[in-house]
Amino acid sequence: AISGKVNIIGQLNLLEAVVRHAPEARVLVVGSGDEYGMVKPEEVPIAEDQPFRPNSPYAVSKVAQDMLGLQYFLMHKVSTIRVRPFNHIGPRQARGFVVADFARQIAEIEAGACAPVVRVGNLNAERDFTDVRDMVRAYHLAITQGAPGDVYNLGSGATTSIKNMLNDLLSLSSAAIEVVVDPARLRPSDMPVLSCDSTKFRTLTGWTPMISLKQSLQDVLDYWRQAL
């Protein structure tokens, strides 16, 4: 609830400040692939015209940010460029995100700080992951080359299951680790597959991810090893 309030009120204050003090500024509005929410199997991969069916307070706040960006473009001529990034990962990502959580648990096990057990939620879900360093390049391209008032999906276009990603992380460790499903980590409305169609953005900018998922996972695990 607090993050949703920050998302909406924080952006509203920023847009008001731009209207009053910097009307020529370009504003990048960072939404989320979570805005699409309850996507049907036949609607994957997800394009920008996909209807919103948000299934969490966070997703609702991102829809609100998205629509505020559009409204200030239409009503106040603010040069807002909206993006909807799908899952991204990388070193220094906070706990609470699936890859960071897995990597931290593995690093703790290697350091002897806990029992050799990784606790997981739903491993069958498939997600579209992009390295944060590629995503930052996309943000820069969006704000410099994007059309004011327009919106762009950002993602790799490739999906991988959480199970495969966990197995890849485990393969990077020599520790003997047991995987245990923790009911507390299961979400009541976890979508089976979320895949991004970023054709519109790629056609405009020529952007494509350069860092492989394997490299991202290695870098995340190494980060937690060093942090501990």
Coordinates of C-alpha atoms in Angstrom, one line a residue:
A1 CA 0.0 0.0 0.0
I2 CA 2.8 2.4 0.8
S3 CA 4.7 1.7 -2.4
G4 CA 1.5 2.2 -4.4
K5 CA 0.9 5.6 -2.7
V6 CA 4.5 6.6 -3.5
N7 CA 4.1 5.5 -7.1
I8 CA 1.0 7.5 -7.7
I9 CA 1.4 10.6 -5.5
G10 CA 5.1 10.8 -6.3
Q11 CA 4.5 10.8 -10.0
L12 CA 1.6 13.3 -9.7
N13 CA 3.9 15.7 -7.9
L14 CA 6.6 15.3 -10.5
L15 CA 4.3 15.9 -13.4
E16 CA 2.8 19.0 -11.7
A17 CA 6.4 20.3 -11.2
V18 CA 7.2 19.8 -14.8
V19 CA 4.0 21.6 -15.9
R20 CA 4.9 24.6 -13.7
H21 CA 8.7 24.8 -14.0
A22 CA 10.0 22.6 -16.9
P23 CA 7.3 22.3 -19.6
E24 CA 9.9 21.4 -22.2
A25 CA 11.2 18.4 -20.3
R26 CA 10.8 14.8 -21.4
V27 CA 9.5 12.5 -18.7
L28 CA 10.0 8.7 -18.7
V29 CA 7.1 7.0 -17.0
V30 CA 8.1 3.5 -16.0
G31 CA 5.2 1.2 -15.7
S32 CA 5.3 -2.6 -15.6
G33 CA 4.3 -5.7 -17.5
D34 CA 2.3 -6.4 -14.3
E35 CA -0.3 -3.9 -15.6
Y36 CA -1.6 -6.6 -17.9
G37 CA -2.3 -8.9 -15.0
M38 CA -4.7 -11.8 -15.7
V39 CA -3.6 -12.6 -19.3
K40 CA -5.2 -15.5 -21.2
P41 CA -3.0 -18.1 -22.9
E42 CA -4.1 -17.0 -26.3
E43 CA -3.0 -13.4 -25.6
V44 CA 0.7 -14.3 -25.2
P45 CA 3.1 -12.7 -26.2
I46 CA 1.7 -9.5 -24.8
A47 CA 1.5 -6.4 -27.0
E48 CA 0.8 -2.8 -26.0
D49 CA -2.9 -3.0 -26.9
Q50 CA -3.6 -5.9 -24.4
P51 CA -6.3 -4.9 -21.9
F52 CA -5.4 -4.2 -18.3
R53 CA -6.5 -6.8 -15.8
P54 CA -4.3 -5.9 -12.8
N55 CA -4.3 -8.6 -10.1
S56 CA -2.3 -6.8 -7.3
P57 CA -2.3 -3.4 -5.6
Y58 CA 1.2 -2.8 -7.1
A59 CA -0.1 -3.5 -10.6
V60 CA -3.0 -1.1 -10.0
S61 CA -0.6 1.6 -9.0
K62 CA 1.4 1.1 -12.1
V63 CA -1.7 1.4 -14.3
A64 CA -2.4 4.7 -12.5
Q65 CA 1.1 5.9 -13.2
D66 CA 0.7 4.9 -16.9
M67 CA -2.6 6.7 -17.2
L68 CA -1.3 9.8 -15.4
G69 CA 1.5 10.0 -17.9
L70 CA -1.0 9.8 -20.8
Q71 CA -3.3 12.3 -19.2
Y72 CA -0.6 14.9 -18.7
F73 CA 0.4 14.4 -22.3
L74 CA -3.1 14.9 -23.6
M75 CA -4.1 17.7 -21.2
H76 CA -0.9 19.6 -20.5
K77 CA 1.3 18.6 -23.5
V78 CA 4.0 17.2 -21.2
S79 CA 6.3 15.0 -23.3
T80 CA 5.7 11.8 -21.4
I81 CA 7.1 8.5 -22.9
R82 CA 5.6 5.5 -21.2
V83 CA 7.3 2.1 -20.9
R84 CA 6.1 -1.2 -19.5
P85 CA 9.1 -3.3 -18.6
F86 CA 8.7 -7.0 -17.9
N87 CA 10.7 -8.9 -15.3
H88 CA 14.3 -7.8 -15.0
I89 CA 17.2 -9.1 -12.9
G90 CA 20.8 -8.3 -12.1
P91 CA 23.3 -7.7 -9.3
R92 CA 22.2 -5.6 -6.4
Q93 CA 18.5 -6.4 -6.9
A94 CA 16.8 -6.4 -3.5
R95 CA 15.5 -9.4 -1.6
G96 CA 11.8 -10.1 -2.4
F97 CA 12.5 -10.8 -6.1
V98 CA 12.7 -14.4 -7.1
V99 CA 16.2 -14.6 -8.5
A100 CA 17.7 -12.4 -5.7
D101 CA 16.0 -14.6 -3.1
F102 CA 17.3 -17.9 -4.7
A103 CA 20.8 -16.5 -5.1
R104 CA 21.0 -15.2 -1.5
Q105 CA 19.8 -18.5 -0.1
I106 CA 22.4 -20.4 -2.1
A107 CA 25.1 -17.9 -1.0
E108 CA 24.1 -18.3 2.6
I109 CA 24.3 -22.1 2.3
E110 CA 27.8 -21.9 0.8
A111 CA 28.8 -19.6 3.6
G112 CA 27.6 -22.1 6.2
A113 CA 25.1 -19.6 7.5
C114 CA 22.0 -21.8 7.2
A115 CA 20.8 -25.4 6.4
P116 CA 21.3 -26.6 2.9
V117 CA 17.7 -26.0 1.9
V118 CA 16.3 -23.5 -0.7
R119 CA 12.7 -22.6 0.0
V120 CA 10.6 -21.8 -3.1
G121 CA 7.2 -21.0 -4.3
N122 CA 5.6 -21.9 -7.6
L123 CA 8.3 -23.2 -9.9
N124 CA 6.1 -23.8 -12.9
A125 CA 5.4 -20.2 -13.8
E126 CA 7.2 -18.9 -16.9
R127 CA 8.5 -15.3 -17.1
D128 CA 10.3 -13.0 -19.5
F129 CA 13.5 -11.9 -17.8
T130 CA 15.9 -9.2 -19.1
D131 CA 19.1 -8.1 -17.4
V132 CA 18.8 -4.8 -15.7
R133 CA 21.8 -3.4 -17.6
D134 CA 20.0 -4.1 -20.9
M135 CA 16.8 -2.6 -19.4
V136 CA 18.6 0.7 -18.5
R137 CA 19.9 0.9 -22.1
A138 CA 16.3 0.6 -23.2
Y139 CA 15.2 3.3 -20.8
H140 CA 17.8 5.7 -22.3
L141 CA 16.6 4.9 -25.8
A142 CA 13.0 5.3 -24.8
I143 CA 13.4 8.8 -23.4
T144 CA 15.7 10.0 -26.2
Q145 CA 14.0 8.3 -29.2
G146 CA 10.5 7.5 -28.0
A147 CA 7.5 9.5 -29.3
P148 CA 5.8 11.7 -26.6
G149 CA 2.5 10.2 -25.6
D150 CA 3.4 6.8 -26.8
V151 CA 3.9 3.5 -24.9
Y152 CA 6.4 0.7 -25.4
N153 CA 6.7 -2.8 -23.9
L154 CA 10.2 -3.8 -22.9
G155 CA 11.3 -7.4 -22.6
S156 CA 13.4 -10.1 -24.1
G157 CA 10.5 -12.0 -25.8
A158 CA 11.9 -15.3 -24.4
T159 CA 10.4 -17.1 -21.4
T160 CA 11.9 -19.5 -18.9
S161 CA 10.3 -21.3 -16.1
I162 CA 11.2 -20.5 -12.5
K163 CA 12.2 -24.1 -12.1
N164 CA 14.7 -24.0 -14.9
M165 CA 16.1 -20.7 -13.6
L166 CA 16.6 -22.2 -10.2
N167 CA 18.3 -25.3 -11.6
D168 CA 20.7 -23.0 -13.5
L169 CA 21.5 -21.2 -10.3
L170 CA 22.0 -24.5 -8.4
S171 CA 24.4 -25.7 -11.2
L172 CA 26.6 -22.7 -10.5
S173 CA 27.2 -24.0 -6.9
S174 CA 29.1 -27.0 -5.7
A175 CA 27.0 -27.3 -2.6
A176 CA 24.5 -30.1 -2.1
I177 CA 21.2 -28.3 -1.8
E178 CA 17.6 -29.5 -1.2
V179 CA 14.7 -27.7 -2.7
V180 CA 11.6 -27.4 -0.6
V181 CA 8.2 -25.8 -1.5
D182 CA 7.2 -23.2 1.1
P183 CA 3.4 -22.6 1.0
A184 CA 4.0 -19.1 2.3
R185 CA 5.7 -18.3 -1.0
L186 CA 2.8 -19.4 -3.2
R187 CA 0.8 -16.6 -4.7
P188 CA -3.0 -16.9 -5.1
S189 CA -3.0 -15.4 -8.6
D190 CA 0.2 -16.4 -10.3
M191 CA -0.1 -16.3 -14.1
P192 CA 1.3 -19.4 -15.9
V193 CA 3.1 -17.6 -18.6
L194 CA 4.0 -13.9 -19.2
S195 CA 5.9 -13.1 -22.4
C196 CA 6.6 -9.6 -23.8
D197 CA 6.1 -8.5 -27.4
S198 CA 8.6 -5.6 -27.7
T199 CA 8.4 -5.4 -31.5
K200 CA 7.3 -1.8 -31.5
F201 CA 10.2 -0.6 -29.4
R202 CA 12.8 -2.8 -31.2
T203 CA 11.6 -1.5 -34.6
L204 CA 11.9 2.1 -33.4
T205 CA 15.3 1.9 -31.7
G206 CA 17.0 -1.3 -32.8
W207 CA 17.4 -2.3 -29.1
T208 CA 18.0 -5.9 -28.3
P209 CA 19.2 -7.5 -25.0
M210 CA 22.9 -8.3 -25.0
I211 CA 23.4 -10.1 -21.7
S212 CA 22.4 -13.7 -21.6
L213 CA 20.3 -15.1 -18.8
K214 CA 23.1 -17.4 -17.8
Q215 CA 25.4 -14.4 -17.3
S216 CA 22.8 -12.5 -15.4
L217 CA 22.3 -15.5 -13.0
Q218 CA 26.1 -15.8 -12.5
D219 CA 26.4 -12.1 -11.7
V220 CA 23.5 -12.2 -9.3
L221 CA 24.9 -15.2 -7.4
D222 CA 28.4 -13.6 -7.3
Y223 CA 26.9 -10.4 -5.9
W224 CA 25.3 -12.2 -3.0
R225 CA 28.5 -14.2 -2.4
Q226 CA 30.4 -10.9 -2.0
A227 CA 27.7 -9.2 0.0
L228 CA 27.7 -12.0 2.6

